[in-house]
Coordinates of C-alpha atoms in Angstrom, one line a residue:
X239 CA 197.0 22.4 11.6
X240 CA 200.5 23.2 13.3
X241 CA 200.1 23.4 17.5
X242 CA 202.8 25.9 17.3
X243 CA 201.9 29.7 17.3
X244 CA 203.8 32.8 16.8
X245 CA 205.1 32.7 20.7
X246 CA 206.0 28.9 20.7
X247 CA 207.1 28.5 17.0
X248 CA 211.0 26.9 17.6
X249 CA 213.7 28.6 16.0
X250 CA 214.7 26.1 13.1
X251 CA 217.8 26.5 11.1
X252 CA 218.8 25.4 7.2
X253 CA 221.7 25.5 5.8
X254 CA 221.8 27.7 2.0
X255 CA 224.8 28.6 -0.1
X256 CA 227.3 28.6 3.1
X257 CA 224.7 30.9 5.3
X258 CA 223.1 29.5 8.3
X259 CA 219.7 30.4 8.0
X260 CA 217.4 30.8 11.2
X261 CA 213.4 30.9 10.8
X262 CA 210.1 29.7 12.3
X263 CA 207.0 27.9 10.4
X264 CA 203.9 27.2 11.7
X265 CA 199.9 27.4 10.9
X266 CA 198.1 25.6 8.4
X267 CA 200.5 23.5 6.3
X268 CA 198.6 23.4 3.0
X269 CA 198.3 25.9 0.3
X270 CA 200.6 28.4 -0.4
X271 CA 203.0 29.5 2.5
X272 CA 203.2 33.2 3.3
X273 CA 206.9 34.2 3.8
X274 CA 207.9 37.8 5.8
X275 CA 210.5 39.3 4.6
X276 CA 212.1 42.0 7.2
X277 CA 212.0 46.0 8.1
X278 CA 215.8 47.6 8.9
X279 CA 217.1 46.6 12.3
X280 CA 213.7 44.2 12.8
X281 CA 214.5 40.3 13.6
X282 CA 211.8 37.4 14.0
X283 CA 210.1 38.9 17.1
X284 CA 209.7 42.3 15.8
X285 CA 206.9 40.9 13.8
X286 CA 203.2 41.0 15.1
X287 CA 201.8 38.2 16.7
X288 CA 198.2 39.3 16.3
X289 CA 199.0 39.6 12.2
X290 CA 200.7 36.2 11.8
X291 CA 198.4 34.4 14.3
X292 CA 195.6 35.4 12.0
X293 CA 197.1 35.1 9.0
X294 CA 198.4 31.0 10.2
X295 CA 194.6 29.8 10.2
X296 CA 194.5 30.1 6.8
X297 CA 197.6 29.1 5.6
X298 CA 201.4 28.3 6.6
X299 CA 203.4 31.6 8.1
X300 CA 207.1 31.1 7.7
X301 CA 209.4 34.2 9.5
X302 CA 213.5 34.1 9.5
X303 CA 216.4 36.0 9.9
X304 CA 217.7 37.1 6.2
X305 CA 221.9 36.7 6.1
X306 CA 223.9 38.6 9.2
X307 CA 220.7 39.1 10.8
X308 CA 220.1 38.2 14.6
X309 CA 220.5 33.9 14.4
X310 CA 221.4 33.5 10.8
X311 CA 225.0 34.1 10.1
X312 CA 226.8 35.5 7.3
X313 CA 227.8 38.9 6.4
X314 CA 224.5 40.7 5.6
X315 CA 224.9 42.4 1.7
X316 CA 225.2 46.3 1.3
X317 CA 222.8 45.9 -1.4
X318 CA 218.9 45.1 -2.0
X319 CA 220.0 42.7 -5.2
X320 CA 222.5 40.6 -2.8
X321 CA 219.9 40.6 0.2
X322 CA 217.0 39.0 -2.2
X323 CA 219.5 37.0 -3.8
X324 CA 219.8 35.0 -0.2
X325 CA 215.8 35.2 0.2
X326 CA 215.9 33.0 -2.8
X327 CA 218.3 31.0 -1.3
X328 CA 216.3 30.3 2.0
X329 CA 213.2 29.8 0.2
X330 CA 214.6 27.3 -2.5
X331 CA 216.6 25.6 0.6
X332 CA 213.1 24.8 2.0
X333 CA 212.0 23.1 -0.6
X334 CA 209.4 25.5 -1.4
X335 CA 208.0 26.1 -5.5
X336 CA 205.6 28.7 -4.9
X337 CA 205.1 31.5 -2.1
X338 CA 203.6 34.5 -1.5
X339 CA 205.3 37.4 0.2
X340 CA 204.9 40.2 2.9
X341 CA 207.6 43.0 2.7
X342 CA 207.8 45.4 5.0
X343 CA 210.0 48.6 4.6
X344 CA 213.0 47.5 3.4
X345 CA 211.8 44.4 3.3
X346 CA 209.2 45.4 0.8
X347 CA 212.3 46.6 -1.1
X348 CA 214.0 43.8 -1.1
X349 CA 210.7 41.6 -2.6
X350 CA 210.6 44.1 -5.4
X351 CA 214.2 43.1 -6.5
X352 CA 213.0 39.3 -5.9
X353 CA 209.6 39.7 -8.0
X354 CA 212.2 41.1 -10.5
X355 CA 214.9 38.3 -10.2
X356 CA 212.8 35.3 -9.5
X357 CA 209.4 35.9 -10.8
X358 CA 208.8 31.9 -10.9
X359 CA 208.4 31.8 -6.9
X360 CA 206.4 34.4 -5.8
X361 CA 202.8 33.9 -6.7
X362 CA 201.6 37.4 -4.8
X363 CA 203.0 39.9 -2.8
X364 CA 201.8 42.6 -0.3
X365 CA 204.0 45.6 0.1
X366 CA 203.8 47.6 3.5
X367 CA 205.6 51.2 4.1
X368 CA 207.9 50.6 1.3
X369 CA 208.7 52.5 -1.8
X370 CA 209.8 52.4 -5.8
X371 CA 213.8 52.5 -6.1
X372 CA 214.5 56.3 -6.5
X373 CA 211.3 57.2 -4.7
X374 CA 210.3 60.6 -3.3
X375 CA 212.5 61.2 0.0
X376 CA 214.4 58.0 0.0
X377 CA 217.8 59.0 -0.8
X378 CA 218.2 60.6 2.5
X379 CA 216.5 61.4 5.5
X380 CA 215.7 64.7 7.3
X381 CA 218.2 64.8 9.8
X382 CA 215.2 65.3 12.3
X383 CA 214.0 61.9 11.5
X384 CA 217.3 60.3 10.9
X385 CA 217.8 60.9 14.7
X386 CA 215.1 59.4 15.6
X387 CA 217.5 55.9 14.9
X388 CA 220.3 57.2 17.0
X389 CA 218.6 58.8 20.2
X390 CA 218.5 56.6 23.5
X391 CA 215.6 55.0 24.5
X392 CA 214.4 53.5 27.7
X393 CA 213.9 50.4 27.2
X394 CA 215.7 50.5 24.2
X395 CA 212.4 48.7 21.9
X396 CA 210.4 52.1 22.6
X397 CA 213.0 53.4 19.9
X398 CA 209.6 52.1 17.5
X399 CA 207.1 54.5 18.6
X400 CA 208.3 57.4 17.0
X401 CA 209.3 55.4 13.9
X402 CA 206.2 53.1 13.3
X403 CA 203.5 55.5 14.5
X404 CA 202.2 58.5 14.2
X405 CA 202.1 61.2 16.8
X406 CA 198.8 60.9 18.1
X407 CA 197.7 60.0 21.1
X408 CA 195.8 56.8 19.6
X409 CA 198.2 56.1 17.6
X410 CA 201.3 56.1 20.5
X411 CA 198.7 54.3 22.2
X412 CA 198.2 51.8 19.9
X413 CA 202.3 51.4 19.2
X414 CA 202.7 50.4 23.2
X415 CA 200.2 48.1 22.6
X416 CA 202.2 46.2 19.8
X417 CA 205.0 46.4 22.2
X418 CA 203.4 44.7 24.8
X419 CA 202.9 41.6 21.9
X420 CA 206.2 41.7 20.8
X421 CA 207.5 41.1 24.2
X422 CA 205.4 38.5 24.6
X423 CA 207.8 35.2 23.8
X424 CA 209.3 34.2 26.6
X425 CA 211.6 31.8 25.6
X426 CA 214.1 30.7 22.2
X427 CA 214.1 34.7 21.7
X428 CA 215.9 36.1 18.7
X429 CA 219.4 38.0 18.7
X430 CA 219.6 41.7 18.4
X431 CA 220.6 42.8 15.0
X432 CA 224.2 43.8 15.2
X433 CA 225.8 47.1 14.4
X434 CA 227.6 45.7 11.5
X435 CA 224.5 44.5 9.9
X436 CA 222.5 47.4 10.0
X437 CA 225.5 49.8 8.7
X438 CA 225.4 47.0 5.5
X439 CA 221.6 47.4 5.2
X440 CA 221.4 51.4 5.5
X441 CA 223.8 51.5 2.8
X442 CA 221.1 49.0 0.4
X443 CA 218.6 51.3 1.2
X444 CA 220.4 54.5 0.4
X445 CA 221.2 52.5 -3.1
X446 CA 217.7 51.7 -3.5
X447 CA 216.1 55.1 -3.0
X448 CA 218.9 57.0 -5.5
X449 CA 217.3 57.7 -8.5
X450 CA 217.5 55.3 -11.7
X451 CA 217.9 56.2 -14.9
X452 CA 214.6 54.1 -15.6
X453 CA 212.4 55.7 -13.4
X454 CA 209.6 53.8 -12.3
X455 CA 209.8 51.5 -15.5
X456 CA 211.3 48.6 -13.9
X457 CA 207.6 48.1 -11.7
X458 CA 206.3 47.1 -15.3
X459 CA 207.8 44.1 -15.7
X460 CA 206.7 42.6 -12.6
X461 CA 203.0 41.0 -13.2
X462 CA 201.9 39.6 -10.1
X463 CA 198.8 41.1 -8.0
X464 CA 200.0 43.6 -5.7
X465 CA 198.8 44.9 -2.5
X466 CA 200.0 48.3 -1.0
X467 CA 199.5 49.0 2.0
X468 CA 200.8 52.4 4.3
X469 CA 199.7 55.1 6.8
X470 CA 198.2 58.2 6.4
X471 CA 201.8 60.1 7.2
X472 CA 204.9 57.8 6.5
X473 CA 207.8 59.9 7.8
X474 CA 210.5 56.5 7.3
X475 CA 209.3 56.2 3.5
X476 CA 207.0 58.9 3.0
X477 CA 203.2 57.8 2.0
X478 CA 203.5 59.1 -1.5
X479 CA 205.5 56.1 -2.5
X480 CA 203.0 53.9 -1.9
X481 CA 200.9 56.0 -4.2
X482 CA 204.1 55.7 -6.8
X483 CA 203.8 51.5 -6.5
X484 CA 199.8 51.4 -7.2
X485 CA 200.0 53.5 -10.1
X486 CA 203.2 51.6 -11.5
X487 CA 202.8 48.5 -10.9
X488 CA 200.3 46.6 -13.5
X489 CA 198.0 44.7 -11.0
X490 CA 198.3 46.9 -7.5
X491 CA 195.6 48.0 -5.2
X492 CA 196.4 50.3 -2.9
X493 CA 195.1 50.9 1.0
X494 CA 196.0 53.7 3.2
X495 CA 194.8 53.8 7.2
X496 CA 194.3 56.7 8.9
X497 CA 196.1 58.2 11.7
X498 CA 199.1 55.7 11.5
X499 CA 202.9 55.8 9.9
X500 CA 205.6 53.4 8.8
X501 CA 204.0 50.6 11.0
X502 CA 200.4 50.9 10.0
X503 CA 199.5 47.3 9.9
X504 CA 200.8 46.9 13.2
X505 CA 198.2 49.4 14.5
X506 CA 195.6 48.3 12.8
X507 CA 196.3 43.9 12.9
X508 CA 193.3 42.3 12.9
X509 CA 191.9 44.8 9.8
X510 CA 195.2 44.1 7.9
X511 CA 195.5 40.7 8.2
X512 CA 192.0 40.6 7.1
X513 CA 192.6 42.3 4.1
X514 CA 195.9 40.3 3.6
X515 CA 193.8 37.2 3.9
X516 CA 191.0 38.2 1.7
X517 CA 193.6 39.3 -1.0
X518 CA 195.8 35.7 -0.1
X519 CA 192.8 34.1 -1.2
X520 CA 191.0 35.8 -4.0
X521 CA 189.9 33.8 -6.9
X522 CA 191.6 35.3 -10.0
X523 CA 191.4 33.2 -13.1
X524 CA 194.4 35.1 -14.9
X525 CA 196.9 34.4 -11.8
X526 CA 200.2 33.8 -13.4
X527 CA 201.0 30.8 -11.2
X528 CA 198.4 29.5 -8.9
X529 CA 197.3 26.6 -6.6
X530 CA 194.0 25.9 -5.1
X531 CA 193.9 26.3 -2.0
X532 CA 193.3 23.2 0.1
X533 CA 196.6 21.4 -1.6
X534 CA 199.7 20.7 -0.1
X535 CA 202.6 23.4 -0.6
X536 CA 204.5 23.3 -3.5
X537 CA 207.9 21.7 -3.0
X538 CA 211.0 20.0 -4.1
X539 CA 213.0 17.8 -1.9
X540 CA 214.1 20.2 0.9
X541 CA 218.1 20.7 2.0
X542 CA 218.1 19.5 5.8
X543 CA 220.6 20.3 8.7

């Protein structure tokens, strides 16, 4: 078991296809590692402490900064396809054979195009406040909501309460709480994701959420188990998405918390990484790929820096 936790993890960097990737490992290093894969304008310390602290006793947690995002460096791509195409890269520059994947937002839409383009490495995935390419509302946002990303905030990180939670009291309530985590690392802190990044990532979600001429059909061909998770009112990508992934997707379940939004697990930690565990480490015979747990990751000989 790793000493490090998600506060005192050390920023570790490998190099991949001419980017400079930054990310942090640490829990139990056996099994299958779980790898987070990014919201819009979130970095390394926007993820939840009290999730991936949990989540580490069981298994290896691995965070990082996809390409032109805070310490990695690169020019981050204007599309989903490019930005899972260097997730790839990062996870095949660790050496790693097998993971399994938490996507959140656009995050989750970038591990839909990965469990499409490299179905080989992920064994199973959770999807969190995310939606199908061409989903319901995700071409464009109201303009009510879209202003929600431009309005000035004081401090500036309270710009997530209106987008992750809902608008009740117990939920705004709950939001400051994950706040008050996410501030929490005091030292080797992550860069702010820069203005040029996130104009190149708005522009992969707008892609994304125009409508295909396939429809939903794509979710078909990807066969791992699935979770789906959301809030009861998802104003970023509205709730009925997540409805869309569990009823196209072949092996999805589907959980929806109440009184919460776009950041739902982050209200509710300890019940979602409980749920995330329990589904990590479910015994199903007709996996596709699978390891039992207990055994060492699966690897090939890593790039080092």
């Amino acid at each position: 078991m790793s000493d490090s936790t998600h506060d005192t993890a050390p920023t570790q960097f490998i190099d991949a296809d001419g980017i400079r990737f930054a990310y942090r490992r640490f829990g139990a290093p056996s099994g299958i590692p779980l790898v987070l894969v990014q919201h819009f304008r979130g970095n390394m310390d926007n993820h939840d402490p009290a999730i991936t602290d949990r989540l580490a006793s069981g298994r290896e947690v691995i965070l990082f900064d996809n390409t032109g995002v805070g310490q990695s460096t690169g020019t981050a791509p204007d599309t989903i396809e490019g930005m899972a195409a260097d997730v790839a890269s990062f996870v095949d520059a660790l050496g790693l054979t097998l993971v399994d994947i938490l996507g959140h937002s656009m995050g989750g839409h970038v591990t839909q195009q990965l469990l499409l383009d490299r179905p080989d490495l992920i064994r199973r995935a959770a999807l969190v406040g995310t939606g199908p390419r061409g989903g319901e509302g995700m071409a464009a946002r109201p303009p009510e909501v879209a202003a929600l990303w431009t309005r000035r905030y004081d401090p500036p990180d309270e710009m997530w309460l209106p987008i992750l939670f809902y608008r009740s009291p117990t939920s705004q309530a709950a939001g400051r709480r994950w706040l008050e985590r996410i501030r929490a690392r005091s030292r080797d802190r992550d860069a702010p994701v820069s203005v040029e990044t996130a104009t190149s990532h708005r522009a992969a979600a707008s892609k994304w959420g125009a409508a295909p001429a396939d429809g939903y059909h794509y979710l078909r061909r990807i066969q791992q188990r699935i979770l789906v998770a959301n809030g009861l009112d998802d104003i970023i990508v509205p709730t009925i998405n997540s409805y869309l992934l569990q009823q196209h997707l072949p092996n999805a379940q589907l959980i929806v918390y109440p009184d919460s939004a776009h950041g739902s697990h982050f209200q509710f930690p300890e019940l979602f990484a409980t749920h995330l565990a329990m589904f990590l480490d479910a015994d199903w015979s007709d996996d596709t790929r699978s390891a039992p747990r207990g055994t060492e990751p699966l690897t090939r000989s890593p790039i080092r820096t």
